[in-house]
Amino acid sequence: MTVIAIDGPAGSGKSTLAKHLARVLGFVFLDTGAMYRALALAAHRAGIAPDDEPRLTELAQHIEIRFTIDGDEQRVLLGEEDVSEAIRTPEISDLASRISVYSGVRRAMVALQRALAAQSEGVVAEGRDTTTVVFPEATLKIYLDASPQERARRRQHQLQQQGIEVPYEQLLQQILERDTRDASRPDSPLRIAPDAVVVQNDGWTKEQTFEYVLKLCRERLGEKV
Ligand code: DC
């Protein structure tokens, strides 16, 4: 099994990169964030309180989450139900971030992530603990980074495209706060694995980041890709 693990702070472009790489390499995209979101959706539907750690852990131990390919798109299944859209609401985003702090929940999700990966020849795993906790033996580890200022500018641009104006300073503040929270949480804080390749992509386009990382993959994986 070949695993490319992609880690890094919020807003660095991990998801876009991972999705694109998986498609080009013909690997499965293991979107660990989507898995925490699917768990949050299941908890919400079951009426489990966000602070009920024992019941959340129990749910995580028994949940059935899978990925399938539909045409050119990967979908997330909870049991037999396609929840790809339902997990993207602000309410579920917030719940996912709250329930993903519990160690029992994380242990169960990590086990599920490894089991899903074991069914595939090649996986691109994306998420903030994929290089450090989930796949410490990954074939290639990428830590995708960009300065808080660059990430705030990108976020502002994204929002503008949706017709939403938010002051730059406010977005920068949010990013700095989220970075501090992510780096200081007790279980699986965001940190750079010692054997990760740090890709600092300030001023790069998505395409430049992709081309650069694809080259790293080809160098590391050789004839496998
Ligand atoms: O990347 P995302 O926004 O889809 O992630 C959803 C939530 O799950 C987010 O609050 C971070 C959390 N998460 C996590 O704790 N560990 C991961 N490996 C992936 C996501």
GROMACS .gro file of C-alpha atoms and ligand atoms in nm, residues 14-15 31-34 36-37 88 93 96-98 100 106 113 126-130 134 178 185, ligand 1:
model
   44
   14LYS     CA    1  -0.462   2.071   0.143
   15SER     CA    2  -0.800   1.951   0.018
   31ASP     CA    3  -1.070   1.283   0.324
   32THR     CA    4  -1.040   1.248   0.702
   33GLY     CA    5  -1.219   1.579   0.761
   34ALA     CA    6  -1.523   1.441   0.577
   36TYR     CA    7  -1.529   1.365   1.124
   37ARG     CA    8  -1.809   1.557   0.956
   88ARG     CA    9  -2.093   2.069   0.449
   93SER     CA   10  -1.870   2.201   1.049
   96ALA     CA   11  -1.724   1.826   1.374
   97SER     CA   12  -1.467   2.062   1.521
   98ARG     CA   13  -1.613   2.015   1.869
  100SER     CA   14  -1.297   1.578   1.707
  106ARG     CA   15  -1.003   1.011   1.748
  113GLN     CA   16  -0.902   0.548   0.842
  126GLU     CA   17  -0.554   1.454   0.393
  127GLY     CA   18  -0.598   1.589   0.744
  128ARG     CA   19  -0.416   1.748   1.027
  129ASP     CA   20  -0.290   1.430   1.195
  130THR     CA   21  -0.239   1.211   0.890
  134VAL     CA   22  -0.265   0.803   1.130
  178ARG     CA   23  -0.756   2.888   1.469
  185ARG     CA   24  -0.497   2.109   2.163
  226DC      O1   25  -1.094   1.963   0.706
  226DC      P1   26  -1.239   1.973   0.748
  226DC      O2   27  -1.285   2.116   0.769
  226DC      O3   28  -1.334   1.898   0.657
  226DC      O4   29  -1.247   1.900   0.890
  226DC      C1   30  -1.366   1.893   0.966
  226DC      C2   31  -1.333   1.897   1.114
  226DC      O5   32  -1.266   1.778   1.157
  226DC      C3   33  -1.241   2.014   1.151
  226DC      O6   34  -1.289   2.075   1.268
  226DC      C4   35  -1.108   1.950   1.179
  226DC      C5   36  -1.142   1.809   1.219
  226DC      N1   37  -1.040   1.714   1.172
  226DC      C6   38  -0.957   1.656   1.264
  226DC      O7   39  -0.968   1.685   1.384
  226DC      N2   40  -0.864   1.564   1.223
  226DC      C7   41  -0.851   1.533   1.092
  226DC      N3   42  -0.761   1.443   1.054
  226DC      C8   43  -0.936   1.595   0.997
  226DC      C9   44  -1.029   1.686   1.041
   0.00000   0.00000   0.00000
